[in-house]
Amino acid sequence: MSSFKKTEQIELGNRLLRRRDVELKTGKSRSAIYAGVSNGTFPAPVPIGDKSVAWLEEEVDSWIAARLAERNRTLAGRQIHHFANNAQEARA
């Protein structure tokens, strides 16, 4: 269920983020990042050397945007439910 945008071609200005930067930007721990990569819910890193990887900032930003959209849908659903309950109470 990966809803983040996977980048096929890099555009100028799209930075590569090292793991620590990804941790700071997302609030996720190292183990949570790699668990998300393993189960397909977080963008996979790009190899940049023999033992080095980085993440495309655009993909990390897309992942964050998907989390925000999910939160907003959840909040909107709660508000609709809340208003429906209030309307029922007002009629009673």
C-alpha angles and dihedrals in degrees: 000000000000108000097172120106114257113215116228097177127025119234124211110272095031103126130210112234123207118224095263090054090050090051091051094045096047104028088231122135123237092256092048091051093052092042088054091049090050095051095040098247096110130047116268118242125249117237109241100170143356092289102009134093136177137185127236107247091220091059092047090048090050090051090052091047090052090052090051092049090050091050092048092050090050092049092047090052091051091050092050090048091047093050092047091052092048091050091051091049091049091053093050 
